[in-house]
Amino acid sequence: MADTQYILPNDIGVSSLDCREAFRLLLPTERLYAHHLSRAAWYGGLAVLLQTSPEAPYIYALLSRLFRAQDPDQLRQHALAEGLTEEEYQEKLERVILGSKAAEQHPEEVRGLWQTCGELMFSLESRLRHLGLGKEGITTYFSGNCTMEDAKLAQDFLDSQNLSAYNTRLFKEVGQDGKPCYEVRLASVLSTEPILDSEMNSKLKSYEFQGSNFRVTRGDYAPILQKVVEHLEKAKAYAATSHQEQMLAQYIESFTHGSVEAHKKGSRFWIQDKGPIVESYIGFIESYRDPFGSRGEFEGFVAMVNKAMSAKFEWLVASAEQLLKELPWPPAFEKDKFLTPDFTSLDVLTFAGSGIPAGINIPNYDDLRQTEGFKNVSLGNVLAVAYATQREKLTFLEEEDKDLYIRWKGPSFDVQVGLHELLGHGSGKLFVQDEKGAFNFDQETVINPETGEQIQSWYRSGETWDSKFSTIASSYEECRAESVGLYLCLNPQVLEIFGFEGADAEDVVYVNWLNMVRAGLLALEFYTPEASSWRQAHMQARFVILRVLLEAGEGLVTVTPTTGSDGRPDAQVHLDRNKIRTVGKPALERFLRRLQVLKSTGDVAGGRALYEGYAAVTDAPPECFLSLRDTVLLRKEARKLIVQPNTRLKGSEVQLLEYEASAAGLIRSFSERFPEDGPELEEILTQLATADARFWKCPSETPSGQA
């Protein structure tokens, strides 16, 4: 049972993102702007391969080589002509690859790539199955010999030098003196060349810190970021506002020199660029997949405004200051001033990274969020396809709930995403003492509502939410935002904004809460008992909320093991809709207040005790979650794959290229994404991977004849 979560079926669902109408409405200059931003995002997204596992770049290069020589239909016909059956074509990847046209044309290169990644690609060795540090998993944010203790030491070093971890990786070796020697490598186009007036120059040197040697270097992903910068430069020519021009100039500075401060400056201009027709963001953004929780995965998106849904979000923004007063913590724990953000519904044209979210609240820089503001986006065309559910595939719900769930899941999720992003991530104050010793709160009068005493802890200069709460920061914050969504969806004003009144409004509330309870059970798929760890921040957050609602008692929520109609283990969740306001709301209120107080005061010990306590997965009755996890794995439905369009520049005209919702369509979209520099990118990725292969004890030589 333990291995089934790592095995995907061949008939996994595939959906296409539809942005045709939104793209059609763009002016020619807006299309050119969107095109070059998309190119920058797609090139930068290749860095994610180098941020994931040692074999990932080789897998990409192998598949790219394979499908450059033959498209999916041609490869299938070729394999069948070589004597493979339809079933073997789906199952026997090695035979398909080594019998392909690509292997005929370049036998040494293709065989070399397969030998480098084939075994690792399919390995279910415990350490190689999931992300983690040291013996707990695999990650290429850190060399394979780094432990959590190394990660903590490195974070302390970075804090001491006022350096952000967002655009770094950490590599550990042992020096001649026997001391550990750590390389902190910044992502940048430039490597060692000194540049006049660059704020990064003074940082690029060796340090001694707490008995260890640190060396700050740069140039990570250099050839990839060079292509990003080239297209950001081209996009500047079509910027609609001076804010966009200055934003792009700072991004270029950031990616060229390795400066997170420059990216922050660019993000300031991005926040100020209100209501653009073409919205975008790019950089080392989300830290979910760093086992320590501080390093950002490269991400870039380009999208167009959906005006109808955006109007509802604008109404929600206009009501935000009033709604913030409804949240269950004292006013001193809320930001001094609510900085009115942009909140738009977007149709995604491009989203490069390891996945596509339903909504985003960015930037993630705490200092900017507290003083300058943020933006919220809801990705409408993603919501339309990624979260659609067929009745026959609905698991763990009572029969009488299924039709209601299908009818209202989409609308309720719009409400939840809006509240989660705007008033979840957008709420709450961090208590900070700056480098001059000044506090942003009154030490004499502000009282901790949990203890009745004055504030005893806070954030020092250089400390951030991510650096202080590290491994739990992302999930804890997602849990806080999800809880805000559940709490405020009970407000009639919120429901009216989204067009729901009377019985419909009550159904939206019920399905929103029911969806969260079900999601908490489904989340068990992402828990690893062997390591006692969670692998996905949002899933852990939803399980914690399920635990809180179960703890409320009085029959509000029950999770009952059952036997399915097929005779196999099953389970059913029940939510008493009549007790949501009387039992559920008070329980969530208490929990939310504790989450916010511990976050505001930077109380890491208290925050960990609270959050990790609820996140613990045991076989304690009555739920017996470890056993239920086996049932969840047995009944799981694989997440859909999303096919995204491409843009192509033909003369001065930008064309939108769309693809069918199938595995073949997904492959074609990637093959046509880099039509002219596919071979070059394969070489770049394999060379970058090979240069660092020794850190993970992977093959240290490029496959023979690699090009």
XYZ file of C-alpha atoms in Angstrom, residues 233-633:
401
model
C 14.321 43.339 -22.235
C 12.128 42.745 -25.284
C 8.952 42.951 -23.189
C 10.030 46.383 -21.887
C 9.529 47.831 -25.373
C 5.805 46.994 -25.148
C 5.182 47.971 -21.513
C 1.938 49.926 -21.089
C 3.070 52.020 -18.099
C 6.208 53.434 -16.524
C 5.572 51.130 -13.557
C 5.855 48.130 -15.872
C 9.075 49.467 -17.409
C 10.671 50.071 -14.005
C 9.409 46.707 -12.732
C 11.046 44.875 -15.640
C 14.268 46.878 -15.284
C 14.557 45.769 -11.655
C 13.787 42.137 -12.513
C 16.548 42.276 -15.107
C 18.898 43.718 -12.479
C 17.894 40.973 -10.038
C 18.403 38.067 -12.432
C 21.625 39.540 -13.824
C 23.345 40.236 -10.496
C 21.620 37.801 -8.140
C 20.026 40.561 -6.073
C 16.842 39.832 -4.121
C 16.770 43.523 -3.148
C 16.416 44.427 -6.835
C 13.554 41.938 -7.118
C 11.914 43.614 -4.132
C 12.219 46.980 -5.881
C 10.644 45.452 -8.978
C 7.858 44.053 -6.803
C 7.166 47.540 -5.422
C 6.571 48.808 -8.959
C 4.465 45.699 -9.628
C 2.240 46.447 -6.618
C 1.828 50.021 -7.877
C 0.856 48.849 -11.382
C -2.876 48.777 -10.686
C -5.326 47.020 -12.988
C -3.094 46.078 -15.937
C -4.693 44.367 -18.918
C -1.808 41.851 -18.984
C -0.778 40.757 -15.492
C 2.435 38.899 -14.712
C 4.955 38.057 -12.012
C 8.261 36.260 -12.257
C 11.107 35.163 -9.999
C 12.067 32.808 -7.187
C 8.725 32.936 -5.425
C 7.222 30.056 -3.431
C 9.177 28.123 -0.807
C 6.806 25.143 -0.499
C 9.230 22.624 -1.994
C 12.317 23.625 -0.025
C 12.498 21.086 2.838
C 13.647 23.935 5.085
C 11.007 26.337 3.757
C 13.165 29.333 2.755
C 14.277 28.892 -0.878
C 12.011 29.996 -3.687
C 11.094 27.902 -6.689
C 11.287 29.726 -10.004
C 7.841 30.708 -11.197
C 6.477 32.950 -13.890
C 2.927 33.633 -15.007
C 1.221 35.767 -17.639
C -2.546 36.252 -17.674
C -5.361 38.466 -18.922
C -8.150 40.046 -16.874
C -11.588 38.423 -16.609
C -13.696 41.550 -16.099
C -16.939 39.973 -14.818
C -15.388 38.063 -11.893
C -12.920 40.894 -11.229
C -15.861 43.217 -10.527
C -16.920 40.938 -7.638
C -13.386 40.904 -6.273
C -13.245 44.725 -6.467
C -16.396 44.839 -4.330
C -14.733 42.444 -1.866
C -11.647 44.706 -1.724
C -13.898 47.723 -1.067
C -15.418 45.824 1.886
C -12.076 44.514 3.181
C -11.413 47.052 5.936
C -14.821 46.352 7.469
C -14.424 42.584 7.107
C -10.978 42.627 8.733
C -12.652 43.902 11.909
C -14.637 40.659 11.993
C -11.495 38.552 12.395
C -11.023 37.145 15.910
C -7.936 38.980 17.125
C -7.465 42.407 18.768
C -6.953 45.470 16.513
C -3.305 45.761 17.621
C -2.643 42.439 15.878
C -3.883 43.803 12.552
C -1.835 45.932 10.150
C -1.816 49.633 11.083
C -3.274 50.463 7.681
C -4.917 48.174 5.155
C -3.107 48.829 1.894
C -5.826 48.395 -0.709
C -4.577 45.802 -3.185
C -5.441 44.869 -6.708
C -7.671 41.804 -6.800
C -8.455 40.462 -10.232
C -9.721 37.280 -11.804
C -7.348 36.247 -14.549
C -7.341 33.824 -17.438
C -3.895 32.259 -17.507
C -1.933 32.323 -20.738
C 1.290 30.972 -19.216
C 2.156 29.500 -15.820
C 5.690 28.112 -15.645
C 6.720 26.234 -12.504
C 5.993 22.905 -10.846
C 2.233 23.440 -10.718
C -0.611 25.882 -11.309
C -2.449 27.261 -8.259
C -6.045 28.447 -8.077
C -5.109 31.809 -6.608
C -2.085 33.802 -5.558
C -1.297 36.491 -2.992
C 2.108 38.041 -3.672
C 4.799 39.268 -3.214
C 5.961 37.017 -0.389
C 8.385 39.555 1.065
C 7.113 40.282 4.586
C 8.504 43.810 4.743
C 6.728 44.775 1.504
C 3.457 43.127 2.513
C 3.424 44.953 5.843
C 4.288 48.419 4.506
C 3.647 48.570 0.737
C 0.881 46.062 0.132
C 0.319 43.137 -2.187
C -1.812 41.883 -5.048
C -4.337 39.070 -5.198
C -5.210 37.098 -8.282
C -7.741 34.322 -8.805
C -6.977 32.159 -11.821
C -10.409 31.667 -13.328
C -9.645 29.347 -16.219
C -7.577 27.147 -13.881
C -10.486 26.886 -11.447
C -12.770 25.960 -14.340
C -10.823 22.837 -15.301
C -8.564 21.743 -12.451
C -11.235 21.365 -9.788
C -14.136 19.970 -11.817
C -15.366 16.621 -10.440
C -17.480 13.827 -11.911
C -20.162 12.383 -9.620
C -19.010 8.786 -10.048
C -15.505 9.768 -8.949
C -16.607 11.623 -5.805
C -15.150 9.837 -2.801
C -15.960 9.891 0.921
C -19.232 11.857 0.656
C -22.721 10.743 1.665
C -24.988 10.093 -1.328
C -27.352 12.906 -0.405
C -24.468 15.406 -0.472
C -23.067 14.563 -3.906
C -25.422 16.489 -6.194
C -25.298 19.537 -3.928
C -21.500 19.304 -3.827
C -21.177 19.169 -7.615
C -23.559 22.103 -8.074
C -21.920 24.409 -5.544
C -18.274 23.357 -5.374
C -17.172 25.793 -8.088
C -19.066 28.840 -6.742
C -18.069 28.069 -3.136
C -14.447 27.705 -4.179
C -14.577 31.160 -5.821
C -15.664 32.550 -2.453
C -13.000 30.593 -0.558
C -10.188 31.609 -2.920
C -11.222 35.264 -2.716
C -11.283 35.281 1.080
C -8.167 33.101 1.405
C -6.042 35.360 -0.778
C -7.319 38.833 0.153
C -8.232 38.571 3.828
C -6.287 35.429 4.753
C -2.828 36.145 3.393
C -3.600 39.875 3.432
C -4.366 40.114 7.154
C -2.361 40.197 10.355
C 0.583 42.188 11.662
C 4.096 41.044 12.535
C 5.585 42.681 15.634
C 9.057 43.897 14.629
C 12.028 45.613 16.263
C 14.079 47.319 13.553
C 17.854 47.695 13.298
C 17.660 50.952 15.316
C 15.800 49.254 18.156
C 12.438 50.851 17.400
C 9.259 48.761 17.718
C 6.236 48.857 15.413
C 3.898 48.229 18.368
C 3.420 49.762 21.823
C 5.190 47.499 24.295
C 3.336 49.046 27.213
C -0.250 48.733 26.028
C -0.429 45.773 23.626
C -1.594 42.657 25.489
C -1.355 39.055 24.341
C -5.003 37.863 24.411
C -3.895 34.282 25.010
C -1.846 35.050 28.145
C -3.200 38.393 29.356
C 0.404 39.639 29.558
C 2.511 42.116 27.609
C 4.196 40.972 24.417
C 7.256 38.847 25.243
C 8.627 38.029 21.756
C 8.887 39.615 18.309
C 10.903 39.661 15.074
C 14.380 41.169 15.187
C 15.923 43.068 12.278
C 16.676 40.676 9.414
C 14.268 37.993 10.654
C 11.307 37.086 8.459
C 8.307 34.820 8.829
C 9.935 32.209 6.551
C 13.358 32.343 8.193
C 11.956 32.177 11.727
C 9.250 29.527 11.298
C 11.175 27.724 8.495
C 9.812 24.201 7.964
C 6.262 24.973 9.131
C 6.013 28.539 7.773
C 4.336 27.796 4.436
C 1.795 25.288 5.729
C 0.994 27.309 8.872
C 0.277 30.381 6.735
C -1.872 28.400 4.289
C -3.807 27.032 7.269
C -4.356 30.540 8.608
C -5.592 31.747 5.195
C -7.882 28.734 4.702
C -9.312 29.241 8.195
C -10.009 32.911 7.441
C -11.881 31.804 4.314
C -14.083 29.374 6.260
C -14.676 31.899 9.036
C -15.618 34.862 6.838
C -17.724 32.891 4.340
C -20.319 32.824 7.135
C -20.721 36.596 6.718
C -23.888 37.447 4.728
C -22.169 40.521 3.241
C -19.480 38.323 1.698
C -22.035 35.960 0.204
C -24.009 38.887 -1.213
C -20.870 40.212 -2.933
C -20.608 36.928 -4.809
C -24.326 36.991 -5.670
C -25.671 34.466 -3.129
C -28.641 35.008 -0.846
C -31.160 32.879 1.048
C -31.045 29.119 0.573
C -28.341 29.379 -2.103
C -26.084 31.269 0.304
C -26.561 28.571 2.946
C -25.724 25.860 0.388
C -22.532 27.724 -0.587
C -21.465 27.879 3.076
C -22.256 24.212 3.633
C -20.385 23.012 0.539
C -17.405 25.236 1.332
C -17.084 23.715 4.799
C -17.831 20.215 3.496
C -15.162 20.595 0.823
C -12.609 21.556 3.494
C -13.527 18.573 5.674
C -13.254 16.193 2.705
C -9.985 17.846 1.634
C -8.582 17.229 5.109
C -9.197 13.504 4.666
C -7.857 13.450 1.086
C -4.744 15.221 2.394
C -3.552 11.985 4.040
C -2.219 10.936 0.636
C 0.517 13.537 1.138
C 1.647 12.282 4.554
C 4.676 9.972 4.741
C 4.485 7.705 7.809
C 8.050 6.447 7.415
C 9.419 9.967 7.886
C 6.489 11.280 9.965
C 6.350 14.219 7.585
C 3.994 16.073 5.259
C 4.973 16.603 1.643
C 2.554 19.370 0.661
C 1.836 22.592 2.560
C -1.819 23.101 1.569
C -2.702 19.475 2.271
C -1.171 19.580 5.733
C -3.101 22.793 6.390
C -6.432 21.197 5.441
C -5.767 18.156 7.637
C -5.062 20.483 10.572
C -8.401 22.222 10.006
C -10.159 18.847 9.894
C -8.567 18.003 13.269
C -9.717 21.326 14.736
C -13.313 20.745 13.585
C -13.294 17.154 14.861
C -11.989 18.397 18.208
C -14.962 20.804 18.420
C -17.135 17.744 19.049
C -20.921 17.777 19.438
C -21.273 15.819 16.206
C -20.163 18.739 14.009
C -17.859 16.504 11.938
C -17.444 12.744 11.864
C -15.196 10.535 9.746
C -16.411 6.947 9.679
C -14.635 3.899 8.163
C -17.037 1.914 5.950
C -17.007 -0.837 3.321
C -17.606 0.264 -0.257
C -20.002 -1.307 -2.750
C -16.951 -3.053 -4.248
C -16.246 -4.755 -0.919
C -13.075 -2.747 -0.300
C -12.379 -0.351 2.605
C -14.030 3.052 2.282
C -14.889 6.024 4.495
C -17.551 8.703 4.837
C -17.334 12.258 6.098
C -20.353 13.885 7.691
C -20.789 17.581 8.444
C -23.845 18.693 10.447
C -24.826 21.867 8.597
C -26.986 22.992 11.522
C -23.928 23.196 13.792
C -21.557 25.126 11.514
C -22.343 28.464 13.167
C -22.989 27.222 16.707
C -20.092 24.758 17.067
C -17.802 25.190 14.079
C -17.465 28.970 14.130
C -16.463 29.255 17.832
C -13.890 26.450 17.405
C -12.407 28.116 14.343
C -12.438 31.483 16.117
C -10.328 30.148 19.004
C -7.922 28.400 16.641
C -7.529 31.403 14.324
C -6.770 33.733 17.220
C -4.045 31.415 18.497
C -2.532 31.100 15.013
C -2.401 34.876 14.561
C -1.072 35.699 18.024
C 1.756 33.184 17.706
C 2.580 34.474 14.221
C 2.471 38.150 15.227
C 4.754 37.600 18.213
C 7.216 35.342 16.367
C 6.660 32.649 19.026
C 8.254 29.748 17.159
C 8.121 27.292 20.064
C 4.450 27.971 20.710
C 3.616 27.942 17.010
C 5.342 24.609 16.458
C 3.686 23.021 19.475
C 0.243 24.109 18.299
C 0.631 23.340 14.615
C 2.621 20.136 14.788
C 0.249 18.864 17.458
C -2.736 19.155 15.133
C -0.705 17.930 12.127
C 0.319 14.674 13.842
C -1.091 11.591 12.104
C -1.668 8.644 14.430
C -3.884 5.588 14.718
C -5.550 6.891 17.841
C -9.306 6.221 17.917
C -11.900 7.102 16.932
C -10.598 8.243 13.499
C -7.462 6.028 13.274
C -5.967 8.299 10.608
C -2.990 6.087 9.763
C -5.362 3.288 8.818
C -7.644 5.744 7.003
C -4.624 6.834 5.002
C -4.516 3.375 3.408
C -8.158 3.830 2.402
C -7.413 7.272 0.945
C -4.572 5.813 -1.136
